[in-house]
Amino acid sequence: MANPREHELDYPLGDALPLPGEVLEIQPGLRWVRMGLPFALDHINLWLLRDEIDGRGGWTIVDCGISSDATRVCWEQVFAHHLDGLPVLRVIVTHFHPDHMGLAAWLTERWQCRLWISATDYNLARVASASTVGMGGETAAAFFGSHGLTDPDSLAKIRGRASYYPSMVPSIPARYRRLMDGMLIDIGGQPWRCMVGYGHAPEHISLFCEERQLLISGDMLLPRISTNVSVVDVEPEADPLTLYLDSLERLLPLPRETLVLPSHGKPFRGLHARVDQLQEHHRERLDEVRAACAEKPCHAAELLDLLFKRKLDLHQTTFAMGESVAHLNALWRARKLKRHLDADGVYRFSPAD
């Protein structure tokens, strides 16, 4: 859903956008790269940071894009024209999702450098690349079916998506450097602090540089859309929404003038306003879900029209189902709703006693 309070944010770069294969220098030693995606959300922002490791000058890349010929061509254009003749020294990945992790193996092999990522997301990427995790296949179809998605065509398509993750992340680097919350990384002689976030991914790492008042937020803080927060089949009783809202609170001590570099959308200022907007958005959705379940017991699929006021394609429906379950689980785990498994094998939620 588009942000109705977007006018409260400041976009210091205006409408400037880098073209695919080009870069936009935001500050000295900080370059913005933008790659295409084959989804309704049609782009991802990637970042180049001027760096030096072991006496070698070069660049750190933050996030990779999906594995595709088009993305590789764009990267080759960047390498040929926008690195000042210097090498890539390391690749930092904020989290394991395909648009962030997809080309990590290709990039690290091409430049003989190390992947830096949280341990949880590294290991989940390894599992997902070898099979599938919460993205498709029989277990995903069964999970969505247990939450009311019974349309045979949709379930057949979900079963057919077993190779969804491997198709965009075909391989994972064999070695990595672990990122942890609070860890300081020296990038170009300046400390960047790792800030963990939960709910969107298992152990998402954002990067904050106090000297430059910059936050590479990954997907934890986006200006126009709300970050997807989903329950998936491998952890069906999870409460990622509460984890996500708690993680947003951890961003509030950052300076008001912080420039946020998001993975989708344009760089913006107004971090505190955006946190408030997202908290308000989810409070409203939780109230709506609770009210709907008070009228009659509800399953996740019948709440899609309430939570998402637009037509959804299959890709969007899988994320929307995960998010609908996330709102129900948050209320259930907080004992504001109770759930029961009906004779048709579907979980329905109603007010707690």
Short mmCIF file of C-alpha atoms in Angstrom, two decimals:
data_model
loop_
_atom_site.label_atom_id
_atom_site.label_comp_id
_atom_site.label_asym_id
_atom_site.label_seq_id
_atom_site.Cartn_x
_atom_site.Cartn_y
_atom_site.Cartn_z
CA MET A 1 0.00 0.00 0.00
CA ALA A 2 1.33 3.46 -0.90
CA ASN A 3 2.19 5.71 2.01
CA PRO A 4 -0.61 8.30 2.55
CA ARG A 5 1.72 10.37 4.76
CA GLU A 6 4.61 10.43 2.31
CA HIS A 7 4.51 14.25 2.24
CA GLU A 8 6.05 14.19 5.73
CA LEU A 9 9.29 12.82 4.27
CA ASP A 10 12.04 14.81 2.55
CA TYR A 11 13.71 13.57 -0.63
CA PRO A 12 16.92 15.61 -0.88
CA LEU A 13 17.81 14.20 -4.31
CA GLY A 14 14.42 15.07 -5.77
CA ASP A 15 13.43 12.84 -8.66
CA ALA A 16 16.98 11.87 -9.58
CA LEU A 17 17.34 8.15 -10.34
CA PRO A 18 20.32 6.23 -11.75
CA LEU A 19 19.60 4.34 -14.97
CA PRO A 20 20.33 0.58 -15.07
CA GLY A 21 24.07 0.12 -15.44
CA GLU A 22 24.74 3.72 -14.38
CA VAL A 23 25.43 5.24 -10.96
CA LEU A 24 24.51 8.39 -9.11
CA GLU A 25 27.07 9.77 -6.66
CA ILE A 26 25.22 10.86 -3.52
CA GLN A 27 28.30 11.86 -1.53
CA PRO A 28 32.04 11.45 -2.19
CA GLY A 29 32.69 7.73 -2.10
CA LEU A 30 29.00 6.79 -1.98
CA ARG A 31 27.35 5.72 -5.24
CA TRP A 32 23.79 4.59 -5.89
CA VAL A 33 23.11 1.74 -8.33
CA ARG A 34 19.59 0.70 -9.38
CA MET A 35 18.78 -2.70 -10.92
CA GLY A 36 15.54 -4.01 -12.41
CA LEU A 37 13.33 -6.73 -10.92
CA PRO A 38 10.70 -8.85 -12.73
CA PHE A 39 7.95 -8.06 -10.21
CA ALA A 40 5.40 -5.33 -9.52
CA LEU A 41 8.14 -3.91 -7.28
CA ASP A 42 10.36 -3.41 -10.30
CA HIS A 43 13.70 -2.25 -8.88
CA ILE A 44 16.24 -2.62 -6.11
CA ASN A 45 18.76 -0.05 -4.89
CA LEU A 46 22.34 -1.23 -4.43
CA TRP A 47 25.19 0.79 -2.97
CA LEU A 48 28.90 1.29 -3.67
CA LEU A 49 31.14 2.52 -0.85
CA ARG A 50 34.74 3.58 -1.42
CA ASP A 51 36.88 1.36 0.75
CA GLU A 52 40.34 0.07 1.64
CA ILE A 53 41.13 -3.40 3.00
CA ASP A 54 44.63 -4.61 3.87
CA GLY A 55 46.14 -1.62 2.13
CA ARG A 56 44.21 -2.15 -1.14
CA GLY A 57 41.92 0.57 -2.38
CA GLY A 58 38.61 -0.38 -3.91
CA TRP A 59 34.88 -0.66 -3.29
CA THR A 60 32.41 -2.39 -1.02
CA ILE A 61 29.12 -3.44 -2.64
CA VAL A 62 25.98 -3.55 -0.49
CA ASP A 63 23.40 -6.00 -1.91
CA CYS A 64 23.52 -7.75 -5.26
CA GLY A 65 20.32 -7.98 -7.33
CA ILE A 66 18.81 -11.24 -8.59
CA SER A 67 20.77 -13.71 -10.67
CA SER A 68 19.85 -12.87 -14.27
CA ASP A 69 21.65 -12.03 -17.50
CA ALA A 70 20.23 -8.51 -17.40
CA THR A 71 21.55 -7.87 -13.90
CA ARG A 72 25.00 -9.22 -14.80
CA VAL A 73 25.13 -6.96 -17.87
CA CYS A 74 24.29 -3.95 -15.69
CA TRP A 75 26.99 -4.86 -13.19
CA GLU A 76 29.55 -5.23 -15.99
CA GLN A 77 28.70 -1.70 -17.15
CA VAL A 78 29.19 -0.43 -13.61
CA PHE A 79 32.53 -2.23 -13.33
CA ALA A 80 33.73 -0.88 -16.68
CA HIS A 81 32.76 2.74 -16.16
CA HIS A 82 32.06 3.58 -12.52
CA LEU A 83 34.71 2.01 -10.24
CA ASP A 84 37.53 4.40 -11.18
CA GLY A 85 39.59 1.40 -12.25
CA LEU A 86 39.52 -0.08 -8.73
CA PRO A 87 38.44 -3.58 -7.63
CA VAL A 88 35.53 -4.75 -5.51
CA LEU A 89 36.93 -5.69 -2.09
CA ARG A 90 33.87 -7.19 -0.40
CA VAL A 91 30.16 -7.77 -0.82
CA ILE A 92 27.79 -7.04 2.06
CA VAL A 93 24.30 -8.55 1.89
CA THR A 94 21.62 -7.16 4.22
CA HIS A 95 19.50 -10.34 4.16
CA PHE A 96 18.87 -13.56 2.26
CA HIS A 97 15.99 -12.54 -0.05
CA PRO A 98 16.65 -13.15 -3.76
CA ASP A 99 16.90 -9.50 -4.87
CA HIS A 100 19.60 -8.92 -2.24
CA MET A 101 21.45 -12.26 -2.35
CA GLY A 102 21.01 -13.41 -5.95
CA LEU A 103 24.40 -12.55 -7.47
CA ALA A 104 26.51 -12.82 -4.29
CA ALA A 105 28.31 -15.95 -5.52
CA TRP A 106 28.97 -14.46 -8.96
CA LEU A 107 30.26 -11.17 -7.53
CA THR A 108 32.54 -12.75 -4.93
CA GLU A 109 33.95 -15.22 -7.45
CA ARG A 110 34.48 -12.56 -10.09
CA TRP A 111 36.37 -10.29 -7.70
CA GLN A 112 37.85 -12.97 -5.40
CA CYS A 113 36.42 -11.25 -2.35
CA ARG A 114 34.38 -12.18 0.70
CA LEU A 115 30.65 -12.15 1.36
CA TRP A 116 29.64 -10.45 4.63
CA ILE A 117 26.20 -11.38 6.01
CA SER A 118 24.49 -12.49 9.23
CA ALA A 119 24.90 -16.17 10.08
CA THR A 120 21.15 -16.84 10.17
CA ASP A 121 20.51 -15.41 6.72
CA TYR A 122 23.61 -17.04 5.25
CA ASN A 123 22.56 -20.48 6.38
CA LEU A 124 18.93 -19.98 5.38
CA ALA A 125 20.09 -18.87 1.92
CA ARG A 126 22.10 -22.10 1.63
CA VAL A 127 19.03 -24.19 2.49
CA ALA A 128 16.72 -22.18 0.21
CA SER A 129 19.11 -22.23 -2.74
CA ALA A 130 19.25 -26.02 -2.54
CA SER A 131 15.47 -26.43 -2.26
CA THR A 132 12.88 -23.85 -1.23
CA VAL A 133 11.95 -22.07 1.98
CA GLY A 134 8.52 -20.53 2.34
CA MET A 135 8.40 -19.58 -1.33
CA GLY A 136 6.54 -22.43 -3.03
CA GLY A 137 6.11 -26.17 -3.40
CA GLU A 138 3.86 -28.67 -1.65
CA THR A 139 4.52 -27.50 1.90
CA ALA A 140 3.80 -23.86 1.04
CA ALA A 141 0.56 -24.85 -0.72
CA ALA A 142 -0.51 -26.94 2.27
CA PHE A 143 0.29 -24.09 4.65
CA PHE A 144 -1.70 -21.53 2.66
CA GLY A 145 -4.51 -24.07 2.32
CA SER A 146 -4.64 -24.41 6.10
CA HIS A 147 -5.24 -20.66 6.24
CA GLY A 148 -8.11 -20.67 3.77
CA LEU A 149 -6.51 -20.33 0.33
CA THR A 150 -8.46 -23.07 -1.43
CA ASP A 151 -8.55 -21.87 -5.06
CA PRO A 152 -7.22 -24.89 -7.01
CA ASP A 153 -5.52 -22.76 -9.67
CA SER A 154 -3.65 -20.64 -7.10
CA LEU A 155 -2.57 -23.71 -5.12
CA ALA A 156 -1.35 -25.43 -8.29
CA LYS A 157 0.73 -22.40 -9.18
CA ILE A 158 2.20 -22.27 -5.65
CA ARG A 159 3.11 -25.95 -5.91
CA GLY A 160 4.84 -25.13 -9.18
CA ARG A 161 7.01 -22.48 -7.52
CA ALA A 162 9.29 -24.94 -5.74
CA SER A 163 12.25 -23.58 -7.70
CA TYR A 164 11.35 -19.93 -7.02
CA TYR A 165 14.36 -19.15 -4.79
CA PRO A 166 16.98 -21.26 -6.61
CA SER A 167 15.96 -19.68 -9.92
CA MET A 168 17.11 -16.28 -8.65
CA VAL A 169 19.81 -17.47 -6.22
CA PRO A 170 21.37 -20.49 -7.95
CA SER A 171 24.43 -20.69 -5.68
CA ILE A 172 25.78 -19.35 -2.40
CA PRO A 173 29.43 -18.51 -1.64
CA ALA A 174 31.13 -21.36 0.21
CA ARG A 175 32.65 -18.98 2.78
CA TYR A 176 31.46 -15.80 4.45
CA ARG A 177 32.24 -13.27 7.17
CA ARG A 178 29.64 -13.07 9.91
CA LEU A 179 27.84 -9.81 10.70
CA MET A 180 26.31 -9.35 14.16
CA ASP A 181 24.27 -6.66 15.88
CA GLY A 182 26.45 -3.83 17.22
CA MET A 183 29.51 -4.88 15.23
CA LEU A 184 31.54 -2.01 13.76
CA ILE A 185 32.85 -2.34 10.20
CA ASP A 186 35.57 -0.01 8.98
CA ILE A 187 34.56 1.08 5.48
CA GLY A 188 36.85 3.66 3.91
CA GLY A 189 38.23 4.67 7.30
CA GLN A 190 34.80 5.29 8.86
CA PRO A 191 32.93 3.02 11.30
CA TRP A 192 29.59 1.60 10.18
CA ARG A 193 27.50 -0.06 12.90
CA CYS A 194 25.48 -3.18 12.19
CA MET A 195 21.87 -2.86 13.36
CA VAL A 196 19.87 -6.08 13.44
CA GLY A 197 16.22 -6.13 12.45
CA TYR A 198 13.75 -8.97 12.76
CA GLY A 199 10.42 -9.77 11.15
CA HIS A 200 11.14 -9.16 7.47
CA ALA A 201 14.05 -11.61 7.44
CA PRO A 202 15.50 -13.80 10.20
CA GLU A 203 18.53 -11.57 10.93
CA HIS A 204 18.45 -8.52 8.67
CA ILE A 205 21.46 -6.20 8.97
CA SER A 206 21.17 -2.45 8.37
CA LEU A 207 24.30 -0.28 8.42
CA PHE A 208 24.60 3.10 10.17
CA CYS A 209 27.50 5.55 9.86
CA GLU A 210 27.32 8.17 12.59
CA GLU A 211 30.06 10.35 11.07
CA ARG A 212 28.11 10.66 7.82
CA GLN A 213 24.61 10.33 9.35
CA LEU A 214 23.75 7.64 6.81
CA LEU A 215 21.58 4.55 7.30
CA ILE A 216 21.62 1.80 4.67
CA SER A 217 18.28 0.45 5.79
CA GLY A 218 17.85 -2.51 3.44
CA ASP A 219 14.18 -3.49 3.57
CA MET A 220 13.60 -2.55 7.21
CA LEU A 221 12.59 1.03 6.38
CA LEU A 222 11.09 1.92 3.00
CA PRO A 223 9.58 5.32 2.19
CA ARG A 224 6.55 4.53 0.01
CA ILE A 225 5.48 0.98 0.84
CA SER A 226 5.30 -1.05 4.02
CA THR A 227 7.89 -3.79 4.35
CA ASN A 228 6.51 -7.28 3.83
CA VAL A 229 6.26 -9.14 7.14
CA SER A 230 5.17 -12.72 6.54
CA VAL A 231 4.66 -16.04 8.26
CA VAL A 232 5.98 -18.91 6.11
CA ASP A 233 5.45 -22.65 6.21
CA VAL A 234 8.74 -23.51 7.95
CA GLU A 235 7.75 -21.49 11.05
CA PRO A 236 3.93 -21.52 11.00
CA GLU A 237 3.36 -20.20 14.53
CA ALA A 238 5.83 -17.32 14.21
CA ASP A 239 5.03 -13.74 15.26
CA PRO A 240 7.21 -11.71 12.86
CA LEU A 241 5.02 -8.59 13.05
CA THR A 242 5.76 -8.02 16.73
CA LEU A 243 9.45 -8.62 16.03
CA TYR A 244 9.36 -6.11 13.18
CA LEU A 245 7.61 -3.38 15.19
CA ASP A 246 10.07 -3.89 18.07
CA SER A 247 12.95 -3.60 15.57
CA LEU A 248 11.61 -0.27 14.29
CA GLU A 249 11.81 1.08 17.84
CA ARG A 250 15.55 0.42 17.81
CA LEU A 251 15.97 2.92 14.98
CA LEU A 252 14.50 5.84 16.92
CA PRO A 253 17.73 6.86 18.74
CA LEU A 254 19.37 7.65 15.37
CA PRO A 255 19.83 11.37 14.56
CA ARG A 256 16.92 13.27 13.03
CA GLU A 257 19.06 14.35 10.06
CA THR A 258 19.94 10.76 9.12
CA LEU A 259 19.74 10.18 5.37
CA VAL A 260 18.06 6.80 4.83
CA LEU A 261 19.24 4.74 1.86
CA PRO A 262 16.44 2.19 1.30
CA SER A 263 16.45 -0.87 -0.91
CA HIS A 264 13.31 0.29 -2.73
CA GLY A 265 12.25 3.87 -3.38
CA LYS A 266 14.38 7.02 -3.11
CA PRO A 267 16.80 8.17 -0.39
CA PHE A 268 14.92 10.19 2.21
CA ARG A 269 15.09 12.06 5.48
CA GLY A 270 12.37 11.67 8.07
CA LEU A 271 13.33 8.41 9.75
CA HIS A 272 11.32 9.11 12.91
CA ALA A 273 8.22 10.12 10.95
CA ARG A 274 8.46 6.99 8.82
CA VAL A 275 8.73 4.74 11.89
CA ASP A 276 5.62 6.42 13.29
CA GLN A 277 3.79 5.98 9.97
CA LEU A 278 4.59 2.26 9.85
CA GLN A 279 3.56 1.74 13.45
CA GLU A 280 0.29 3.56 12.77
CA HIS A 281 -0.29 1.51 9.61
CA HIS A 282 0.07 -1.80 11.44
CA ARG A 283 -1.98 -0.65 14.44
CA GLU A 284 -4.82 0.15 12.03
CA ARG A 285 -4.49 -3.20 10.26
CA LEU A 286 -4.48 -5.07 13.59
CA ASP A 287 -7.61 -3.20 14.71
CA GLU A 288 -9.33 -4.05 11.41
CA VAL A 289 -8.42 -7.71 11.68
CA ARG A 290 -9.60 -7.88 15.28
CA ALA A 291 -12.91 -6.22 14.37
CA ALA A 292 -13.45 -8.60 11.44
CA CYS A 293 -12.84 -11.63 13.63
CA ALA A 294 -15.31 -10.24 16.19
CA GLU A 295 -18.05 -10.27 13.54
CA LYS A 296 -17.39 -13.90 12.61
CA PRO A 297 -14.48 -16.36 12.81
CA CYS A 298 -12.05 -15.52 9.99
CA HIS A 299 -9.22 -17.24 8.19
CA ALA A 300 -6.31 -15.43 6.57
CA ALA A 301 -7.49 -15.73 2.96
CA GLU A 302 -10.79 -13.96 3.58
CA LEU A 303 -8.94 -11.02 5.13
CA LEU A 304 -6.95 -10.27 1.95
CA ASP A 305 -9.55 -7.84 0.60
CA LEU A 306 -9.56 -6.07 3.97
CA LEU A 307 -5.77 -5.74 4.21
CA PHE A 308 -4.93 -5.19 0.52
CA LYS A 309 -7.25 -2.85 -1.32
CA ARG A 310 -6.03 -3.78 -4.81
CA LYS A 311 -5.99 -6.70 -7.20
CA LEU A 312 -3.12 -9.10 -6.45
CA ASP A 313 -1.22 -11.34 -8.83
CA LEU A 314 0.00 -14.74 -7.62
CA HIS A 315 3.42 -13.41 -6.55
CA GLN A 316 1.72 -10.69 -4.51
CA THR A 317 -0.89 -13.13 -3.15
CA THR A 318 1.75 -15.38 -1.60
CA PHE A 319 3.28 -12.42 0.22
CA ALA A 320 -0.18 -11.08 1.14
CA MET A 321 -1.20 -14.45 2.61
CA GLY A 322 1.96 -14.52 4.70
CA GLU A 323 1.25 -11.01 5.92
CA SER A 324 -2.39 -11.79 6.72
CA VAL A 325 -1.28 -14.75 8.84
CA ALA A 326 1.30 -12.48 10.50
CA HIS A 327 -1.41 -10.09 11.69
CA LEU A 328 -3.57 -12.96 12.92
CA ASN A 329 -0.64 -14.62 14.69
CA ALA A 330 0.32 -11.34 16.38
CA LEU A 331 -3.16 -11.04 17.88
CA TRP A 332 -3.30 -14.74 18.70
CA ARG A 333 0.10 -14.76 20.42
CA ALA A 334 -0.95 -11.63 22.35
CA ARG A 335 -4.08 -13.57 23.47
CA LYS A 336 -6.42 -11.09 21.83
CA LEU A 337 -7.64 -13.78 19.42
CA LYS A 338 -7.93 -17.52 19.72
CA ARG A 339 -7.57 -19.92 16.81
CA HIS A 340 -9.29 -23.20 16.11
CA LEU A 341 -8.77 -25.84 13.43
CA ASP A 342 -12.13 -26.56 11.82
CA ALA A 343 -13.32 -29.79 10.25
CA ASP A 344 -12.29 -28.52 6.80
CA GLY A 345 -8.66 -28.29 7.95
CA VAL A 346 -8.62 -24.48 8.02
CA TYR A 347 -7.57 -22.30 10.96
CA ARG A 348 -10.09 -19.64 11.90
CA PHE A 349 -9.60 -16.90 14.46
CA SER A 350 -12.13 -15.38 16.84
CA PRO A 351 -12.02 -13.16 19.95
CA ALA A 352 -10.23 -14.66 22.94
CA ASP A 353 -12.38 -15.59 25.92
#
